[in-house]
Amino acid sequence: DIVMTQSPDSLAVSLGERATINCKSSQSVLYSSNNKNYLAWYQQKPGQPPKVLIYWASTRESGVPDRFSGSGSGTDFTLTISSLQAEDVAVYYCQQYDTPPFTFGGGTKVEIK
Amino acid sequence: EVQLVESGGGLVQPGGSLRLSCAASGFTFSGYWMSWVRQAPGKGLEWVANIKQDGSEIYYVDSVKGRFTISRDNAKNSLYLQMNSLRAEDTAVYFCARVYGGDSKYRYFDLWGRGTLVTVSS
């Protein structure tokens, strides 16, 4: 199984500041034939289901604010919130969809400092 | 409105069975791979199972193989999860999720239901 490791487990950021979340996969999720990374990021607010923010590691889902961006390739990925807003308080998960079982990272809780 | 609505959760004793349902609406259900994903209380997300549009391909996480069965009824726009031999560690909110695109199982989850809670306890 591909193990997804996120860091940090939690972080507190001031409003308007940058938040950076890391995700590392135990094996590459880059598919060479199409040069796509099979990696998504989800946001989950309390009492709600997850919502996809980013897929193919760096493609923003329709309607997601452009302060959210994804980067990385192979085994190392980053989700960046460029200017944290109050409504961004949530737990963020990375997920690989390259190989079943489609595993998630342990989550990163983002709070306001 | 495009949505998924789960039902069927509840309290069940260890070793018992439960059948979850997910009703889809607002999109062509038969055109998509579908999944179940679960989340234990206060914990992270765990993919449980996938099923192809026509049910001809099915995948499970190892921890539920032989105990859980995913199925679907495209005429009823419904997804199911039959859970047998339940254990305390199966306690979780179970989400129904749509796999994006319909052309492959190797895609992210683009639509989620609100989940149904399954509690396994004596």
PDB file of C-alpha atoms in Angstrom:
ATOM      1  CA  ASP A   1       0.000   0.000   0.000  1.00  0.00           C
ATOM      2  CA  ILE A   2       1.103   3.578  -0.633  1.00  0.00           C
ATOM      3  CA  VAL A   3       1.525   5.383   2.680  1.00  0.00           C
ATOM      4  CA  MET A   4       0.720   9.101   2.669  1.00  0.00           C
ATOM      5  CA  THR A   5       2.457  11.133   5.367  1.00  0.00           C
ATOM      6  CA  GLN A   6       1.348  14.677   6.059  1.00  0.00           C
ATOM      7  CA  SER A   7       3.136  17.345   8.043  1.00  0.00           C
ATOM      8  CA  PRO A   8       2.592  19.112  10.287  1.00  0.00           C
ATOM      9  CA  ASP A   9      -0.303  17.511  12.159  1.00  0.00           C
ATOM     10  CA  SER A  10      -1.577  20.992  12.948  1.00  0.00           C
ATOM     11  CA  LEU A  11      -0.627  24.587  12.408  1.00  0.00           C
ATOM     12  CA  ALA A  12      -1.831  27.968  13.585  1.00  0.00           C
ATOM     13  CA  VAL A  13      -1.511  30.863  11.176  1.00  0.00           C
ATOM     14  CA  SER A  14      -2.478  34.506  11.500  1.00  0.00           C
ATOM     15  CA  LEU A  15      -5.219  35.847   9.261  1.00  0.00           C
ATOM     16  CA  GLY A  16      -3.762  36.940   5.947  1.00  0.00           C
ATOM     17  CA  GLU A  17      -0.597  34.893   6.388  1.00  0.00           C
ATOM     18  CA  ARG A  18       0.556  31.864   4.409  1.00  0.00           C
ATOM     19  CA  ALA A  19      -0.175  28.292   5.434  1.00  0.00           C
ATOM     20  CA  THR A  20       1.853  25.418   3.987  1.00  0.00           C
ATOM     21  CA  ILE A  21       0.993  21.736   4.304  1.00  0.00           C
ATOM     22  CA  ASN A  22       3.255  18.940   3.134  1.00  0.00           C
ATOM     23  CA  CYS A  23       2.390  15.473   1.918  1.00  0.00           C
ATOM     24  CA  LYS A  24       4.828  12.694   1.123  1.00  0.00           C
ATOM     25  CA  SER A  25       3.942   9.398  -0.553  1.00  0.00           C
ATOM     26  CA  SER A  26       5.897   6.196   0.063  1.00  0.00           C
ATOM     27  CA  GLN A  27       6.157   5.650  -3.684  1.00  0.00           C
ATOM     28  CA  SER A  28       5.766   7.852  -6.713  1.00  0.00           C
ATOM     29  CA  VAL A  29       2.228   8.697  -7.802  1.00  0.00           C
ATOM     30  CA  LEU A  30       3.467  10.171 -11.083  1.00  0.00           C
ATOM     31  CA  TYR A  31       2.163   8.190 -14.043  1.00  0.00           C
ATOM     32  CA  SER A  32       4.820   8.486 -16.730  1.00  0.00           C
ATOM     33  CA  SER A  33       2.574   7.824 -19.714  1.00  0.00           C
ATOM     34  CA  ASN A  34       0.569  11.009 -19.163  1.00  0.00           C
ATOM     35  CA  ASN A  35       2.932  12.899 -16.805  1.00  0.00           C
ATOM     36  CA  LYS A  36       0.151  13.345 -14.245  1.00  0.00           C
ATOM     37  CA  ASN A  37       0.474  13.077 -10.497  1.00  0.00           C
ATOM     38  CA  TYR A  38      -2.464  11.113  -9.071  1.00  0.00           C
ATOM     39  CA  LEU A  39      -2.737  13.281  -5.968  1.00  0.00           C
ATOM     40  CA  ALA A  40      -5.686  15.255  -4.593  1.00  0.00           C
ATOM     41  CA  TRP A  41      -6.202  17.624  -1.671  1.00  0.00           C
ATOM     42  CA  TYR A  42      -9.442  17.820   0.320  1.00  0.00           C
ATOM     43  CA  GLN A  43     -10.763  20.267   2.892  1.00  0.00           C
ATOM     44  CA  GLN A  44     -13.034  19.042   5.670  1.00  0.00           C
ATOM     45  CA  LYS A  45     -14.800  21.455   7.989  1.00  0.00           C
ATOM     46  CA  PRO A  46     -16.344  20.243  11.266  1.00  0.00           C
ATOM     47  CA  GLY A  47     -19.503  18.232  10.751  1.00  0.00           C
ATOM     48  CA  GLN A  48     -19.153  18.305   6.972  1.00  0.00           C
ATOM     49  CA  PRO A  49     -17.968  15.832   4.338  1.00  0.00           C
ATOM     50  CA  PRO A  50     -14.640  16.427   2.604  1.00  0.00           C
ATOM     51  CA  LYS A  51     -14.538  18.731  -0.384  1.00  0.00           C
ATOM     52  CA  VAL A  52     -11.967  18.431  -3.161  1.00  0.00           C
ATOM     53  CA  LEU A  53      -9.749  21.488  -3.568  1.00  0.00           C
ATOM     54  CA  ILE A  54      -6.952  20.315  -5.857  1.00  0.00           C
ATOM     55  CA  TYR A  55      -6.512  17.327  -8.161  1.00  0.00           C
ATOM     56  CA  TRP A  56      -3.688  16.147 -10.418  1.00  0.00           C
ATOM     57  CA  ALA A  57      -1.545  17.720  -7.649  1.00  0.00           C
ATOM     58  CA  SER A  58      -1.953  21.269  -8.933  1.00  0.00           C
ATOM     59  CA  THR A  59      -5.315  21.715 -10.706  1.00  0.00           C
ATOM     60  CA  ARG A  60      -7.770  23.771  -8.701  1.00  0.00           C
ATOM     61  CA  GLU A  61     -11.368  22.505  -8.586  1.00  0.00           C
ATOM     62  CA  SER A  62     -13.956  24.847 -10.059  1.00  0.00           C
ATOM     63  CA  GLY A  63     -15.103  27.404  -7.515  1.00  0.00           C
ATOM     64  CA  VAL A  64     -12.112  26.992  -5.207  1.00  0.00           C
ATOM     65  CA  PRO A  65     -10.525  30.357  -4.340  1.00  0.00           C
ATOM     66  CA  ASP A  66      -7.194  31.011  -6.004  1.00  0.00           C
ATOM     67  CA  ARG A  67      -5.483  31.457  -2.644  1.00  0.00           C
ATOM     68  CA  PHE A  68      -5.372  27.633  -2.610  1.00  0.00           C
ATOM     69  CA  SER A  69      -2.593  26.120  -4.706  1.00  0.00           C
ATOM     70  CA  GLY A  70      -0.952  22.731  -5.023  1.00  0.00           C
ATOM     71  CA  SER A  71       2.545  21.846  -6.131  1.00  0.00           C
ATOM     72  CA  GLY A  72       5.002  18.982  -6.215  1.00  0.00           C
ATOM     73  CA  SER A  73       5.630  15.832  -8.183  1.00  0.00           C
ATOM     74  CA  GLY A  74       6.544  12.208  -7.676  1.00  0.00           C
ATOM     75  CA  THR A  75       6.522  11.706  -3.925  1.00  0.00           C
ATOM     76  CA  ASP A  76       6.544  15.212  -2.435  1.00  0.00           C
ATOM     77  CA  PHE A  77       3.604  17.583  -2.539  1.00  0.00           C
ATOM     78  CA  THR A  78       2.526  20.854  -0.965  1.00  0.00           C
ATOM     79  CA  LEU A  79      -0.782  22.611  -0.419  1.00  0.00           C
ATOM     80  CA  THR A  80      -0.431  26.350   0.097  1.00  0.00           C
ATOM     81  CA  ILE A  81      -3.024  28.794   1.326  1.00  0.00           C
ATOM     82  CA  SER A  82      -1.518  32.112   0.334  1.00  0.00           C
ATOM     83  CA  SER A  83      -3.546  34.352   2.612  1.00  0.00           C
ATOM     84  CA  LEU A  84      -5.453  32.530   5.325  1.00  0.00           C
ATOM     85  CA  GLN A  85      -9.079  33.484   5.802  1.00  0.00           C
ATOM     86  CA  ALA A  86     -11.314  32.649   8.751  1.00  0.00           C
ATOM     87  CA  GLU A  87     -13.372  30.279   6.605  1.00  0.00           C
ATOM     88  CA  ASP A  88     -10.260  28.207   5.843  1.00  0.00           C
ATOM     89  CA  VAL A  89     -10.209  26.724   9.346  1.00  0.00           C
ATOM     90  CA  ALA A  90     -10.492  23.022   8.613  1.00  0.00           C
ATOM     91  CA  VAL A  91      -8.635  19.742   8.373  1.00  0.00           C
ATOM     92  CA  TYR A  92      -6.833  19.171   5.085  1.00  0.00           C
ATOM     93  CA  TYR A  93      -6.095  15.740   3.624  1.00  0.00           C
ATOM     94  CA  CYS A  94      -3.987  14.587   0.725  1.00  0.00           C
ATOM     95  CA  GLN A  95      -4.988  11.416  -1.125  1.00  0.00           C
ATOM     96  CA  GLN A  96      -3.363   9.291  -3.791  1.00  0.00           C
ATOM     97  CA  TYR A  97      -5.560   7.747  -6.471  1.00  0.00           C
ATOM     98  CA  ASP A  98      -2.718   6.051  -8.328  1.00  0.00           C
ATOM     99  CA  THR A  99      -3.004   2.575  -6.803  1.00  0.00           C
ATOM    100  CA  PRO A 100      -5.723   0.798  -4.776  1.00  0.00           C
ATOM    101  CA  PRO A 101      -6.143   1.072  -1.841  1.00  0.00           C
ATOM    102  CA  PHE A 102      -6.581   4.791  -2.462  1.00  0.00           C
ATOM    103  CA  THR A 103      -4.952   6.057   0.703  1.00  0.00           C
ATOM    104  CA  PHE A 104      -5.245   9.361   2.519  1.00  0.00           C
ATOM    105  CA  GLY A 105      -2.772  11.272   4.620  1.00  0.00           C
ATOM    106  CA  GLY A 106      -3.472  11.607   8.316  1.00  0.00           C
ATOM    107  CA  GLY A 107      -4.725  15.164   7.996  1.00  0.00           C
ATOM    108  CA  THR A 108      -3.484  18.613   8.969  1.00  0.00           C
ATOM    109  CA  LYS A 109      -5.605  20.823  11.184  1.00  0.00           C
ATOM    110  CA  VAL A 110      -5.379  24.519  10.307  1.00  0.00           C
ATOM    111  CA  GLU A 111      -6.354  27.072  12.923  1.00  0.00           C
ATOM    112  CA  ILE A 112      -6.169  30.825  13.355  1.00  0.00           C
ATOM    113  CA  LYS A 113      -3.350  32.158  15.513  1.00  0.00           C
TER     114      LYS A 113
ATOM    115  CA  GLU B   1     -29.625  19.260  -7.241  1.00  0.00           C
ATOM    116  CA  VAL B   2     -26.614  17.002  -7.538  1.00  0.00           C
ATOM    117  CA  GLN B   3     -26.359  15.050  -4.310  1.00  0.00           C
ATOM    118  CA  LEU B   4     -25.689  11.811  -2.496  1.00  0.00           C
ATOM    119  CA  VAL B   5     -27.676  10.853   0.593  1.00  0.00           C
ATOM    120  CA  GLU B   6     -26.609   7.955   2.802  1.00  0.00           C
ATOM    121  CA  SER B   7     -28.859   5.999   5.138  1.00  0.00           C
ATOM    122  CA  GLY B   8     -28.910   2.797   7.129  1.00  0.00           C
ATOM    123  CA  GLY B   9     -26.421   3.541   9.863  1.00  0.00           C
ATOM    124  CA  GLY B  10     -27.025   2.766  13.505  1.00  0.00           C
ATOM    125  CA  LEU B  11     -25.942   0.798  16.544  1.00  0.00           C
ATOM    126  CA  VAL B  12     -25.080  -2.854  15.994  1.00  0.00           C
ATOM    127  CA  GLN B  13     -23.462  -5.482  18.181  1.00  0.00           C
ATOM    128  CA  PRO B  14     -20.069  -6.967  17.348  1.00  0.00           C
ATOM    129  CA  GLY B  15     -20.523  -9.771  14.857  1.00  0.00           C
ATOM    130  CA  GLY B  16     -23.719  -8.228  13.537  1.00  0.00           C
ATOM    131  CA  SER B  17     -24.683  -6.966  10.105  1.00  0.00           C
ATOM    132  CA  LEU B  18     -25.866  -3.710   8.609  1.00  0.00           C
ATOM    133  CA  ARG B  19     -26.706  -2.529   5.096  1.00  0.00           C
ATOM    134  CA  LEU B  20     -25.958   1.022   4.100  1.00  0.00           C
ATOM    135  CA  SER B  21     -27.623   2.755   1.172  1.00  0.00           C
ATOM    136  CA  CYS B  22     -26.704   5.824  -0.826  1.00  0.00           C
ATOM    137  CA  ALA B  23     -29.292   7.548  -2.997  1.00  0.00           C
ATOM    138  CA  ALA B  24     -27.914   9.565  -5.895  1.00  0.00           C
ATOM    139  CA  SER B  25     -29.746  12.362  -7.655  1.00  0.00           C
ATOM    140  CA  GLY B  26     -29.094  15.167 -10.106  1.00  0.00           C
ATOM    141  CA  PHE B  27     -26.612  13.273 -12.284  1.00  0.00           C
ATOM    142  CA  THR B  28     -26.368  10.132 -14.406  1.00  0.00           C
ATOM    143  CA  PHE B  29     -25.518   7.648 -11.664  1.00  0.00           C
ATOM    144  CA  SER B  30     -24.859   4.812 -14.107  1.00  0.00           C
ATOM    145  CA  GLY B  31     -22.042   6.803 -15.693  1.00  0.00           C
ATOM    146  CA  TYR B  32     -19.743   6.854 -12.685  1.00  0.00           C
ATOM    147  CA  TRP B  33     -17.546   4.662 -10.561  1.00  0.00           C
ATOM    148  CA  MET B  34     -18.720   4.961  -6.951  1.00  0.00           C
ATOM    149  CA  SER B  35     -17.007   4.513  -3.599  1.00  0.00           C
ATOM    150  CA  TRP B  36     -17.471   4.189   0.118  1.00  0.00           C
ATOM    151  CA  VAL B  37     -15.062   6.075   2.396  1.00  0.00           C
ATOM    152  CA  ARG B  38     -15.187   5.944   6.182  1.00  0.00           C
ATOM    153  CA  GLN B  39     -13.992   8.083   9.052  1.00  0.00           C
ATOM    154  CA  ALA B  40     -13.679   6.783  12.592  1.00  0.00           C
ATOM    155  CA  PRO B  41     -14.650   9.308  15.282  1.00  0.00           C
ATOM    156  CA  GLY B  42     -11.988  12.003  15.509  1.00  0.00           C
ATOM    157  CA  LYS B  43      -9.800  10.205  12.973  1.00  0.00           C
ATOM    158  CA  GLY B  44      -8.812  10.508   9.339  1.00  0.00           C
ATOM    159  CA  LEU B  45     -10.328   9.219   6.131  1.00  0.00           C
ATOM    160  CA  GLU B  46     -10.111   5.623   4.912  1.00  0.00           C
ATOM    161  CA  TRP B  47     -11.202   4.450   1.476  1.00  0.00           C
ATOM    162  CA  VAL B  48     -13.278   1.276   1.826  1.00  0.00           C
ATOM    163  CA  ALA B  49     -14.421   0.099  -1.613  1.00  0.00           C
ATOM    164  CA  ASN B  50     -14.993   1.030  -5.271  1.00  0.00           C
ATOM    165  CA  ILE B  51     -17.434  -0.305  -7.834  1.00  0.00           C
ATOM    166  CA  LYS B  52     -17.454   0.200 -11.584  1.00  0.00           C
ATOM    167  CA  GLN B  53     -20.455   1.557 -13.452  1.00  0.00           C
ATOM    168  CA  ASP B  54     -21.818  -1.883 -14.346  1.00  0.00           C
ATOM    169  CA  GLY B  55     -20.574  -3.627 -11.200  1.00  0.00           C
ATOM    170  CA  SER B  56     -18.063  -5.700 -13.167  1.00  0.00           C
ATOM    171  CA  GLU B  57     -15.055  -4.434 -11.212  1.00  0.00           C
ATOM    172  CA  ILE B  58     -14.921  -4.108  -7.443  1.00  0.00           C
ATOM    173  CA  TYR B  59     -12.063  -3.271  -5.090  1.00  0.00           C
ATOM    174  CA  TYR B  60     -11.832  -3.343  -1.295  1.00  0.00           C
ATOM    175  CA  VAL B  61      -9.392  -2.268   1.367  1.00  0.00           C
ATOM    176  CA  ASP B  62      -7.858  -5.394   2.931  1.00  0.00           C
ATOM    177  CA  SER B  63      -9.431  -4.797   6.349  1.00  0.00           C
ATOM    178  CA  VAL B  64     -12.973  -5.355   5.009  1.00  0.00           C
ATOM    179  CA  LYS B  65     -12.372  -8.048   2.385  1.00  0.00           C
ATOM    180  CA  GLY B  66     -14.616 -11.046   2.967  1.00  0.00           C
ATOM    181  CA  ARG B  67     -16.868  -9.089   5.337  1.00  0.00           C
ATOM    182  CA  PHE B  68     -18.187  -6.141   3.301  1.00  0.00           C
ATOM    183  CA  THR B  69     -19.876  -6.205  -0.103  1.00  0.00           C
ATOM    184  CA  ILE B  70     -20.357  -3.141  -2.277  1.00  0.00           C
ATOM    185  CA  SER B  71     -23.120  -3.219  -4.871  1.00  0.00           C
ATOM    186  CA  ARG B  72     -25.287  -0.887  -6.904  1.00  0.00           C
ATOM    187  CA  ASP B  73     -28.664  -0.699  -8.614  1.00  0.00           C
ATOM    188  CA  ASN B  74     -28.472   1.735 -11.506  1.00  0.00           C
ATOM    189  CA  ALA B  75     -32.227   1.536 -12.094  1.00  0.00           C
ATOM    190  CA  LYS B  76     -32.737   2.880  -8.576  1.00  0.00           C
ATOM    191  CA  ASN B  77     -29.747   5.269  -8.655  1.00  0.00           C
ATOM    192  CA  SER B  78     -28.500   3.608  -5.505  1.00  0.00           C
ATOM    193  CA  LEU B  79     -25.244   2.366  -4.021  1.00  0.00           C
ATOM    194  CA  TYR B  80     -25.080  -0.157  -1.188  1.00  0.00           C
ATOM    195  CA  LEU B  81     -22.638  -1.498   1.364  1.00  0.00           C
ATOM    196  CA  GLN B  82     -23.514  -4.783   3.051  1.00  0.00           C
ATOM    197  CA  MET B  83     -21.441  -5.073   6.206  1.00  0.00           C
ATOM    198  CA  ASN B  84     -21.196  -8.435   7.992  1.00  0.00           C
ATOM    199  CA  SER B  85     -19.146  -9.678  10.932  1.00  0.00           C
ATOM    200  CA  LEU B  86     -18.851  -6.137  12.186  1.00  0.00           C
ATOM    201  CA  ARG B  87     -16.096  -5.223  14.630  1.00  0.00           C
ATOM    202  CA  ALA B  88     -15.601  -2.334  17.018  1.00  0.00           C
ATOM    203  CA  GLU B  89     -12.958  -0.932  14.669  1.00  0.00           C
ATOM    204  CA  ASP B  90     -15.593  -0.572  11.925  1.00  0.00           C
ATOM    205  CA  THR B  91     -17.227   2.196  13.976  1.00  0.00           C
ATOM    206  CA  ALA B  92     -17.170   5.239  11.723  1.00  0.00           C
ATOM    207  CA  VAL B  93     -19.110   7.677   9.622  1.00  0.00           C
ATOM    208  CA  TYR B  94     -19.499   6.062   6.210  1.00  0.00           C
ATOM    209  CA  PHE B  95     -19.487   8.431   3.246  1.00  0.00           C
ATOM    210  CA  CYS B  96     -20.707   7.639  -0.236  1.00  0.00           C
ATOM    211  CA  ALA B  97     -18.504   9.340  -2.842  1.00  0.00           C
ATOM    212  CA  ARG B  98     -18.534   9.731  -6.603  1.00  0.00           C
ATOM    213  CA  VAL B  99     -15.373   9.095  -8.562  1.00  0.00           C
ATOM    214  CA  TYR B 100     -14.764  11.947 -10.977  1.00  0.00           C
ATOM    215  CA  GLY B 101     -15.181  11.582 -14.701  1.00  0.00           C
ATOM    216  CA  GLY B 102     -16.497   8.091 -15.261  1.00  0.00           C
ATOM    217  CA  ASP B 103     -13.660   6.979 -17.496  1.00  0.00           C
ATOM    218  CA  SER B 104     -11.447   5.377 -14.873  1.00  0.00           C
ATOM    219  CA  LYS B 105     -11.297   4.284 -11.245  1.00  0.00           C
ATOM    220  CA  TYR B 106      -8.010   6.212 -10.948  1.00  0.00           C
ATOM    221  CA  ARG B 107      -9.647   9.518 -10.221  1.00  0.00           C
ATOM    222  CA  TYR B 108     -10.378  11.647  -7.188  1.00  0.00           C
ATOM    223  CA  PHE B 109     -13.690  11.931  -5.324  1.00  0.00           C
ATOM    224  CA  ASP B 110     -15.609  14.947  -6.588  1.00  0.00           C
ATOM    225  CA  LEU B 111     -18.945  14.533  -4.797  1.00  0.00           C
ATOM    226  CA  TRP B 112     -19.590  13.336  -1.254  1.00  0.00           C
ATOM    227  CA  GLY B 113     -22.658  12.609   0.808  1.00  0.00           C
ATOM    228  CA  ARG B 114     -22.961  13.794   4.397  1.00  0.00           C
ATOM    229  CA  GLY B 115     -22.377  10.331   5.761  1.00  0.00           C
ATOM    230  CA  THR B 116     -24.134   7.880   8.049  1.00  0.00           C
ATOM    231  CA  LEU B 117     -22.794   6.807  11.439  1.00  0.00           C
ATOM    232  CA  VAL B 118     -22.205   3.134  12.175  1.00  0.00           C
ATOM    233  CA  THR B 119     -21.485   2.247  15.788  1.00  0.00           C
ATOM    234  CA  VAL B 120     -20.395  -1.282  16.637  1.00  0.00           C
ATOM    235  CA  SER B 121     -20.716  -1.867  20.351  1.00  0.00           C
ATOM    236  CA  SER B 122     -22.249  -4.258  22.848  1.00  0.00           C
TER     237      SER B 122
END
